[in-house]
Amino acid sequence: MPRRPMIAPSLLSADFARLAEETARIADADWVHVDVMDAHFVPNLTLGEPVVKAIQAVSPVPLDCHLMITDPERWAPAYAELGAHNVTVHAEACTGDPRDLAKDLRAAGAKAGLAIKPGTPLEQYVEVLRDFDTLLVMSVEPGFGGQSFMPEVLDKVREARRLVDTGHLELLVEIDGGINADTIEAAAEAGVDMFVAGSAVYGADDPSAAIASLRAQAARAFPAA
Ligand code: DX5
Ligand code: ZN
């Protein structure tokens, strides 16, 4: 099956006073990306379980929860239980074996995602990733929207792609941070499947048109099957 690029707009750049309308505006996206920040793991605070539950109840697209929080073992399963499609925890925040947490997330009915910050090497998590469904490669330091893309993380994307294409891993490769019309092609060429885009989608006059345009741009840059 040929790969197709998928877009996950990040609600971090949406109007928090109108979350239901903001999810309706991106109904043709693949996932909606929800950034949960706890002011400990990252220097910013966004929203937590009650708000994600409210978004889950109205969203026309599956939720992709990106948990930038400490103690994910304690907090992450609740997001799976409330119905999030994919729940991603940071490798740097796990205190135990991330595989145990992946098991818990899957048992609660979600896909399990592992995120790595720009400075975190991929190598040490390759075996762990065999138990995950998504790998989220951060292309900015987590914490804020609207930052500049860090092209140096694409080496990790290329390596993850190689591991998937050779059958060693079976997961979606996701990228998050600074994805827009200027950067999406390089990310697509490197092997990303799922593109998170906050300001590039919600900063556009027509978010739906921005999604279509990013998707088409990525598709053109995908290596031929
Ligand atoms: C940053 C968040 C991102 C953010 C991306 O820590 O994880 O999801 O919303 O925003 P843009 O696309 O504007 O860089
Ligand atoms: Zn994110």
PDB file of C-alpha atoms and ligand atoms in Angstrom:
ATOM      1  CA  MET A   1       0.000   0.000   0.000  1.00  0.00           C
ATOM      2  CA  PRO A   2       1.476   3.377  -0.938  1.00  0.00           C
ATOM      3  CA  ARG A   3       1.931   5.736   1.973  1.00  0.00           C
ATOM      4  CA  ARG A   4      -0.162   8.854   2.038  1.00  0.00           C
ATOM      5  CA  PRO A   5       0.638  12.036   3.961  1.00  0.00           C
ATOM      6  CA  MET A   6      -1.631  12.826   6.887  1.00  0.00           C
ATOM      7  CA  ILE A   7      -2.189  16.150   8.626  1.00  0.00           C
ATOM      8  CA  ALA A   8      -2.869  16.744  12.323  1.00  0.00           C
ATOM      9  CA  PRO A   9      -3.627  20.413  13.053  1.00  0.00           C
ATOM     10  CA  SER A  10      -2.549  21.457  16.533  1.00  0.00           C
ATOM     11  CA  LEU A  11      -5.232  23.077  18.674  1.00  0.00           C
ATOM     12  CA  LEU A  12      -2.499  25.003  20.484  1.00  0.00           C
ATOM     13  CA  SER A  13      -2.867  27.660  17.774  1.00  0.00           C
ATOM     14  CA  ALA A  14      -6.684  27.604  17.863  1.00  0.00           C
ATOM     15  CA  ASP A  15      -9.016  29.882  19.802  1.00  0.00           C
ATOM     16  CA  PHE A  16      -9.331  28.175  23.200  1.00  0.00           C
ATOM     17  CA  ALA A  17     -12.657  29.926  23.821  1.00  0.00           C
ATOM     18  CA  ARG A  18     -14.179  28.141  20.812  1.00  0.00           C
ATOM     19  CA  LEU A  19     -12.730  24.661  20.790  1.00  0.00           C
ATOM     20  CA  ALA A  20     -15.832  22.976  19.334  1.00  0.00           C
ATOM     21  CA  GLU A  21     -15.934  25.364  16.368  1.00  0.00           C
ATOM     22  CA  GLU A  22     -12.183  25.094  15.948  1.00  0.00           C
ATOM     23  CA  THR A  23     -12.341  21.303  15.599  1.00  0.00           C
ATOM     24  CA  ALA A  24     -15.265  21.656  13.159  1.00  0.00           C
ATOM     25  CA  ARG A  25     -13.110  23.905  10.961  1.00  0.00           C
ATOM     26  CA  ILE A  26     -10.599  21.091  10.472  1.00  0.00           C
ATOM     27  CA  ALA A  27     -13.071  18.250   9.914  1.00  0.00           C
ATOM     28  CA  ASP A  28     -11.100  17.080   6.876  1.00  0.00           C
ATOM     29  CA  ALA A  29      -7.879  16.608   8.852  1.00  0.00           C
ATOM     30  CA  ASP A  30      -6.671  13.112   9.699  1.00  0.00           C
ATOM     31  CA  TRP A  31      -6.194  13.681  13.446  1.00  0.00           C
ATOM     32  CA  VAL A  32      -6.521  16.705  15.702  1.00  0.00           C
ATOM     33  CA  HIS A  33      -3.394  17.241  17.780  1.00  0.00           C
ATOM     34  CA  VAL A  34      -3.960  18.238  21.410  1.00  0.00           C
ATOM     35  CA  ASP A  35      -0.956  19.546  23.349  1.00  0.00           C
ATOM     36  CA  VAL A  36      -1.168  18.820  27.065  1.00  0.00           C
ATOM     37  CA  MET A  37       1.498  20.769  28.985  1.00  0.00           C
ATOM     38  CA  ASP A  38       1.988  20.720  32.733  1.00  0.00           C
ATOM     39  CA  ALA A  39       4.397  23.617  33.433  1.00  0.00           C
ATOM     40  CA  HIS A  40       6.915  21.041  34.736  1.00  0.00           C
ATOM     41  CA  PHE A  41       8.077  19.012  31.767  1.00  0.00           C
ATOM     42  CA  VAL A  42       7.794  22.165  29.651  1.00  0.00           C
ATOM     43  CA  PRO A  43       7.630  25.821  30.726  1.00  0.00           C
ATOM     44  CA  ASN A  44       4.013  26.233  29.677  1.00  0.00           C
ATOM     45  CA  LEU A  45       0.600  25.145  30.903  1.00  0.00           C
ATOM     46  CA  THR A  46      -2.276  24.368  28.544  1.00  0.00           C
ATOM     47  CA  LEU A  47      -5.112  22.019  29.346  1.00  0.00           C
ATOM     48  CA  GLY A  48      -5.747  18.653  30.939  1.00  0.00           C
ATOM     49  CA  GLU A  49      -8.101  15.730  31.124  1.00  0.00           C
ATOM     50  CA  PRO A  50     -11.453  17.539  31.637  1.00  0.00           C
ATOM     51  CA  VAL A  51     -10.894  19.787  28.634  1.00  0.00           C
ATOM     52  CA  VAL A  52      -9.610  16.935  26.468  1.00  0.00           C
ATOM     53  CA  LYS A  53     -12.735  14.986  27.429  1.00  0.00           C
ATOM     54  CA  ALA A  54     -14.871  17.894  26.249  1.00  0.00           C
ATOM     55  CA  ILE A  55     -12.948  18.078  22.959  1.00  0.00           C
ATOM     56  CA  GLN A  56     -13.298  14.328  22.500  1.00  0.00           C
ATOM     57  CA  ALA A  57     -17.077  14.658  22.818  1.00  0.00           C
ATOM     58  CA  VAL A  58     -17.360  17.132  19.934  1.00  0.00           C
ATOM     59  CA  SER A  59     -14.407  16.501  17.637  1.00  0.00           C
ATOM     60  CA  PRO A  60     -15.207  15.188  14.154  1.00  0.00           C
ATOM     61  CA  VAL A  61     -11.684  13.746  13.888  1.00  0.00           C
ATOM     62  CA  PRO A  62      -9.726  11.357  16.126  1.00  0.00           C
ATOM     63  CA  LEU A  63      -7.690  12.905  18.937  1.00  0.00           C
ATOM     64  CA  ASP A  64      -3.907  12.787  18.952  1.00  0.00           C
ATOM     65  CA  CYS A  65      -2.900  13.673  22.522  1.00  0.00           C
ATOM     66  CA  HIS A  66       0.672  14.871  22.929  1.00  0.00           C
ATOM     67  CA  LEU A  67       1.448  14.737  26.633  1.00  0.00           C
ATOM     68  CA  MET A  68       4.301  17.068  27.562  1.00  0.00           C
ATOM     69  CA  ILE A  69       4.070  16.146  31.220  1.00  0.00           C
ATOM     70  CA  THR A  70       6.104  14.543  33.949  1.00  0.00           C
ATOM     71  CA  ASP A  71       4.946  11.255  35.427  1.00  0.00           C
ATOM     72  CA  PRO A  72       3.201   9.982  32.288  1.00  0.00           C
ATOM     73  CA  GLU A  73       2.818   6.557  33.906  1.00  0.00           C
ATOM     74  CA  ARG A  74       0.348   8.128  36.307  1.00  0.00           C
ATOM     75  CA  TRP A  75      -1.555  10.428  33.959  1.00  0.00           C
ATOM     76  CA  ALA A  76      -1.444   9.068  30.411  1.00  0.00           C
ATOM     77  CA  PRO A  77      -3.835   6.081  30.645  1.00  0.00           C
ATOM     78  CA  ALA A  78      -6.754   8.414  31.489  1.00  0.00           C
ATOM     79  CA  TYR A  79      -6.444  10.016  28.050  1.00  0.00           C
ATOM     80  CA  ALA A  80      -6.684   6.595  26.442  1.00  0.00           C
ATOM     81  CA  GLU A  81      -9.674   5.732  28.613  1.00  0.00           C
ATOM     82  CA  LEU A  82     -11.560   8.866  27.609  1.00  0.00           C
ATOM     83  CA  GLY A  83     -11.307   7.802  23.989  1.00  0.00           C
ATOM     84  CA  ALA A  84      -8.248   9.501  22.504  1.00  0.00           C
ATOM     85  CA  HIS A  85      -7.179   7.689  19.348  1.00  0.00           C
ATOM     86  CA  ASN A  86      -3.428   8.103  19.918  1.00  0.00           C
ATOM     87  CA  VAL A  87      -1.720   8.999  23.184  1.00  0.00           C
ATOM     88  CA  THR A  88       1.902  10.102  22.997  1.00  0.00           C
ATOM     89  CA  VAL A  89       4.210  10.373  26.000  1.00  0.00           C
ATOM     90  CA  HIS A  90       7.727  11.753  26.086  1.00  0.00           C
ATOM     91  CA  ALA A  91      10.545   9.227  26.333  1.00  0.00           C
ATOM     92  CA  GLU A  92      12.485  11.716  28.484  1.00  0.00           C
ATOM     93  CA  ALA A  93       9.651  11.822  31.032  1.00  0.00           C
ATOM     94  CA  CYS A  94       9.201   8.081  31.521  1.00  0.00           C
ATOM     95  CA  THR A  95      10.555   6.821  34.823  1.00  0.00           C
ATOM     96  CA  GLY A  96       9.919   3.146  34.121  1.00  0.00           C
ATOM     97  CA  ASP A  97      10.131   1.059  30.968  1.00  0.00           C
ATOM     98  CA  PRO A  98       8.070   2.893  28.306  1.00  0.00           C
ATOM     99  CA  ARG A  99       6.941  -0.512  27.030  1.00  0.00           C
ATOM    100  CA  ASP A 100       4.842  -1.018  30.174  1.00  0.00           C
ATOM    101  CA  LEU A 101       3.099   2.272  29.535  1.00  0.00           C
ATOM    102  CA  ALA A 102       2.539   1.364  25.864  1.00  0.00           C
ATOM    103  CA  LYS A 103       0.836  -1.803  27.054  1.00  0.00           C
ATOM    104  CA  ASP A 104      -1.441   0.180  29.394  1.00  0.00           C
ATOM    105  CA  LEU A 105      -2.376   2.641  26.637  1.00  0.00           C
ATOM    106  CA  ARG A 106      -3.190  -0.125  24.206  1.00  0.00           C
ATOM    107  CA  ALA A 107      -5.167  -2.026  26.844  1.00  0.00           C
ATOM    108  CA  ALA A 108      -7.269   1.111  27.299  1.00  0.00           C
ATOM    109  CA  GLY A 109      -8.011   1.120  23.575  1.00  0.00           C
ATOM    110  CA  ALA A 110      -5.605   3.776  22.260  1.00  0.00           C
ATOM    111  CA  LYS A 111      -2.607   3.724  20.017  1.00  0.00           C
ATOM    112  CA  ALA A 112       0.626   4.284  21.919  1.00  0.00           C
ATOM    113  CA  GLY A 113       3.025   7.029  20.880  1.00  0.00           C
ATOM    114  CA  LEU A 114       6.547   7.856  21.984  1.00  0.00           C
ATOM    115  CA  ALA A 115       7.903  11.393  21.528  1.00  0.00           C
ATOM    116  CA  ILE A 116      11.540  12.431  21.492  1.00  0.00           C
ATOM    117  CA  LYS A 117      12.841  15.974  21.907  1.00  0.00           C
ATOM    118  CA  PRO A 118      15.245  17.404  19.291  1.00  0.00           C
ATOM    119  CA  GLY A 119      18.312  16.518  21.368  1.00  0.00           C
ATOM    120  CA  THR A 120      17.223  12.971  22.247  1.00  0.00           C
ATOM    121  CA  PRO A 121      18.867  10.271  20.133  1.00  0.00           C
ATOM    122  CA  LEU A 122      16.686   7.660  18.481  1.00  0.00           C
ATOM    123  CA  GLU A 123      19.108   4.732  18.961  1.00  0.00           C
ATOM    124  CA  GLN A 124      18.404   4.107  22.612  1.00  0.00           C
ATOM    125  CA  TYR A 125      14.667   3.723  21.964  1.00  0.00           C
ATOM    126  CA  VAL A 126      14.710   1.501  18.887  1.00  0.00           C
ATOM    127  CA  GLU A 127      13.896  -1.705  20.773  1.00  0.00           C
ATOM    128  CA  VAL A 128      11.320   0.037  22.951  1.00  0.00           C
ATOM    129  CA  LEU A 129       9.608   1.357  19.827  1.00  0.00           C
ATOM    130  CA  ARG A 130       8.719  -2.161  18.761  1.00  0.00           C
ATOM    131  CA  ASP A 131       5.831  -1.873  21.248  1.00  0.00           C
ATOM    132  CA  PHE A 132       4.624   1.517  20.004  1.00  0.00           C
ATOM    133  CA  ASP A 133       2.318   2.598  17.184  1.00  0.00           C
ATOM    134  CA  THR A 134       3.683   6.089  16.587  1.00  0.00           C
ATOM    135  CA  LEU A 135       7.006   7.868  16.933  1.00  0.00           C
ATOM    136  CA  LEU A 136       6.736  11.637  17.361  1.00  0.00           C
ATOM    137  CA  VAL A 137       9.930  13.404  16.356  1.00  0.00           C
ATOM    138  CA  MET A 138       9.939  16.918  17.808  1.00  0.00           C
ATOM    139  CA  SER A 139      11.302  19.466  15.371  1.00  0.00           C
ATOM    140  CA  VAL A 140      11.230  22.312  17.910  1.00  0.00           C
ATOM    141  CA  GLU A 141      11.819  22.340  21.656  1.00  0.00           C
ATOM    142  CA  PRO A 142       8.433  21.387  23.102  1.00  0.00           C
ATOM    143  CA  GLY A 143       6.459  24.095  24.860  1.00  0.00           C
ATOM    144  CA  PHE A 144       5.251  26.655  22.363  1.00  0.00           C
ATOM    145  CA  GLY A 145       3.712  26.972  18.912  1.00  0.00           C
ATOM    146  CA  GLY A 146       5.106  29.165  16.159  1.00  0.00           C
ATOM    147  CA  GLN A 147       8.790  28.227  16.518  1.00  0.00           C
ATOM    148  CA  SER A 148      11.230  27.602  13.662  1.00  0.00           C
ATOM    149  CA  PHE A 149      11.699  24.114  12.276  1.00  0.00           C
ATOM    150  CA  MET A 150      14.979  22.367  13.189  1.00  0.00           C
ATOM    151  CA  PRO A 151      16.093  20.521  10.014  1.00  0.00           C
ATOM    152  CA  GLU A 152      18.761  18.557  11.903  1.00  0.00           C
ATOM    153  CA  VAL A 153      16.082  16.243  13.343  1.00  0.00           C
ATOM    154  CA  LEU A 154      15.437  14.871   9.859  1.00  0.00           C
ATOM    155  CA  ASP A 155      18.337  12.445  10.287  1.00  0.00           C
ATOM    156  CA  LYS A 156      16.255  10.742  12.988  1.00  0.00           C
ATOM    157  CA  VAL A 157      13.241  10.709  10.669  1.00  0.00           C
ATOM    158  CA  ARG A 158      15.314   9.074   7.916  1.00  0.00           C
ATOM    159  CA  GLU A 159      16.563   6.434  10.334  1.00  0.00           C
ATOM    160  CA  ALA A 160      13.045   5.733  11.652  1.00  0.00           C
ATOM    161  CA  ARG A 161      11.765   5.466   8.075  1.00  0.00           C
ATOM    162  CA  ARG A 162      14.517   2.993   7.251  1.00  0.00           C
ATOM    163  CA  LEU A 163      13.639   0.875  10.289  1.00  0.00           C
ATOM    164  CA  VAL A 164       9.976   0.833   9.273  1.00  0.00           C
ATOM    165  CA  ASP A 165      10.633   0.151   5.607  1.00  0.00           C
ATOM    166  CA  THR A 166      12.921  -2.756   6.445  1.00  0.00           C
ATOM    167  CA  GLY A 167      10.311  -4.252   8.757  1.00  0.00           C
ATOM    168  CA  HIS A 168      12.193  -3.756  12.014  1.00  0.00           C
ATOM    169  CA  LEU A 169       9.556  -1.348  13.330  1.00  0.00           C
ATOM    170  CA  GLU A 170       5.882  -0.978  12.533  1.00  0.00           C
ATOM    171  CA  LEU A 171       4.783   2.552  13.318  1.00  0.00           C
ATOM    172  CA  LEU A 172       3.696   5.908  11.981  1.00  0.00           C
ATOM    173  CA  VAL A 173       6.410   8.529  11.858  1.00  0.00           C
ATOM    174  CA  GLU A 174       5.037  11.852  13.069  1.00  0.00           C
ATOM    175  CA  ILE A 175       6.736  15.244  13.158  1.00  0.00           C
ATOM    176  CA  ASP A 176       5.796  18.224  15.310  1.00  0.00           C
ATOM    177  CA  GLY A 177       7.042  21.800  15.259  1.00  0.00           C
ATOM    178  CA  GLY A 178       7.511  24.430  12.572  1.00  0.00           C
ATOM    179  CA  ILE A 179       5.775  22.482   9.813  1.00  0.00           C
ATOM    180  CA  ASN A 180       4.509  24.823   7.093  1.00  0.00           C
ATOM    181  CA  ALA A 181       4.674  25.325   3.311  1.00  0.00           C
ATOM    182  CA  ASP A 182       8.426  26.003   3.525  1.00  0.00           C
ATOM    183  CA  THR A 183       9.361  22.918   5.561  1.00  0.00           C
ATOM    184  CA  ILE A 184       6.855  20.157   4.840  1.00  0.00           C
ATOM    185  CA  GLU A 185       8.557  18.930   1.683  1.00  0.00           C
ATOM    186  CA  ALA A 186      11.873  18.242   3.416  1.00  0.00           C
ATOM    187  CA  ALA A 187      10.028  16.376   6.168  1.00  0.00           C
ATOM    188  CA  ALA A 188       8.044  14.380   3.607  1.00  0.00           C
ATOM    189  CA  GLU A 189      11.190  13.441   1.678  1.00  0.00           C
ATOM    190  CA  ALA A 190      12.812  12.277   4.913  1.00  0.00           C
ATOM    191  CA  GLY A 191       9.942   9.877   5.579  1.00  0.00           C
ATOM    192  CA  VAL A 192       7.277  11.475   7.772  1.00  0.00           C
ATOM    193  CA  ASP A 193       3.733  10.030   7.595  1.00  0.00           C
ATOM    194  CA  MET A 194       1.850  12.382   9.952  1.00  0.00           C
ATOM    195  CA  PHE A 195       2.508  16.110   9.982  1.00  0.00           C
ATOM    196  CA  VAL A 196       1.444  18.209  12.969  1.00  0.00           C
ATOM    197  CA  ALA A 197       0.851  21.839  12.025  1.00  0.00           C
ATOM    198  CA  GLY A 198      -0.409  24.493  14.418  1.00  0.00           C
ATOM    199  CA  SER A 199       0.209  28.018  13.192  1.00  0.00           C
ATOM    200  CA  ALA A 200       0.307  26.940   9.524  1.00  0.00           C
ATOM    201  CA  VAL A 201      -3.294  25.679   9.760  1.00  0.00           C
ATOM    202  CA  TYR A 202      -4.979  27.897  12.350  1.00  0.00           C
ATOM    203  CA  GLY A 203      -3.046  30.972  11.245  1.00  0.00           C
ATOM    204  CA  ALA A 204      -4.483  30.584   7.732  1.00  0.00           C
ATOM    205  CA  ASP A 205      -7.689  32.351   6.665  1.00  0.00           C
ATOM    206  CA  ASP A 206      -9.073  28.992   5.557  1.00  0.00           C
ATOM    207  CA  PRO A 207      -7.737  26.132   7.739  1.00  0.00           C
ATOM    208  CA  SER A 208      -9.386  23.533   5.543  1.00  0.00           C
ATOM    209  CA  ALA A 209      -7.637  24.871   2.429  1.00  0.00           C
ATOM    210  CA  ALA A 210      -4.348  24.979   4.359  1.00  0.00           C
ATOM    211  CA  ILE A 211      -4.737  21.290   5.229  1.00  0.00           C
ATOM    212  CA  ALA A 212      -5.413  20.378   1.594  1.00  0.00           C
ATOM    213  CA  SER A 213      -2.482  22.402   0.388  1.00  0.00           C
ATOM    214  CA  LEU A 214      -0.028  20.964   2.944  1.00  0.00           C
ATOM    215  CA  ARG A 215      -1.218  17.448   2.170  1.00  0.00           C
ATOM    216  CA  ALA A 216      -0.769  17.968  -1.577  1.00  0.00           C
ATOM    217  CA  GLN A 217       2.677  19.472  -1.078  1.00  0.00           C
ATOM    218  CA  ALA A 218       3.763  16.522   1.060  1.00  0.00           C
ATOM    219  CA  ALA A 219       2.323  14.026  -1.426  1.00  0.00           C
ATOM    220  CA  ARG A 220       4.364  15.561  -4.236  1.00  0.00           C
ATOM    221  CA  ALA A 221       7.508  15.267  -2.125  1.00  0.00           C
ATOM    222  CA  PHE A 222       6.909  11.666  -1.048  1.00  0.00           C
ATOM    223  CA  PRO A 223       9.467   9.311  -2.540  1.00  0.00           C
ATOM    224  CA  ALA A 224       7.903   7.199  -5.303  1.00  0.00           C
ATOM    225  CA  ALA A 225       6.778   3.814  -3.988  1.00  0.00           C
TER     226      ALA A 225
HETATM  227  C1  DX5 B   1       4.911  22.476  20.677  1.00  0.00           C
HETATM  228  C2  DX5 B   1       3.717  21.630  20.347  1.00  0.00           C
HETATM  229  C3  DX5 B   1       3.302  21.684  18.943  1.00  0.00           C
HETATM  230  C4  DX5 B   1       2.863  23.046  18.446  1.00  0.00           C
HETATM  231  C5  DX5 B   1       3.241  23.138  17.002  1.00  0.00           C
HETATM  232  O1  DX5 B   1       5.442  22.087  21.877  1.00  0.00           O
HETATM  233  O2  DX5 B   1       3.995  20.279  20.651  1.00  0.00           O
HETATM  234  O3  DX5 B   1       2.303  20.719  18.664  1.00  0.00           O
HETATM  235  O4  DX5 B   1       1.488  23.266  18.569  1.00  0.00           O
HETATM  236  O5  DX5 B   1       2.991  24.416  16.555  1.00  0.00           O
HETATM  237  P1  DX5 B   1       3.603  24.959  15.195  1.00  0.00           P
HETATM  238  O6  DX5 B   1       3.087  24.082  14.101  1.00  0.00           O
HETATM  239  O7  DX5 B   1       3.075  26.350  15.125  1.00  0.00           O
HETATM  240  O8  DX5 B   1       5.101  24.897  15.308  1.00  0.00           O
HETATM  241 ZN    ZN B   2       2.553  18.800  19.947  1.00  0.00          ZN
END
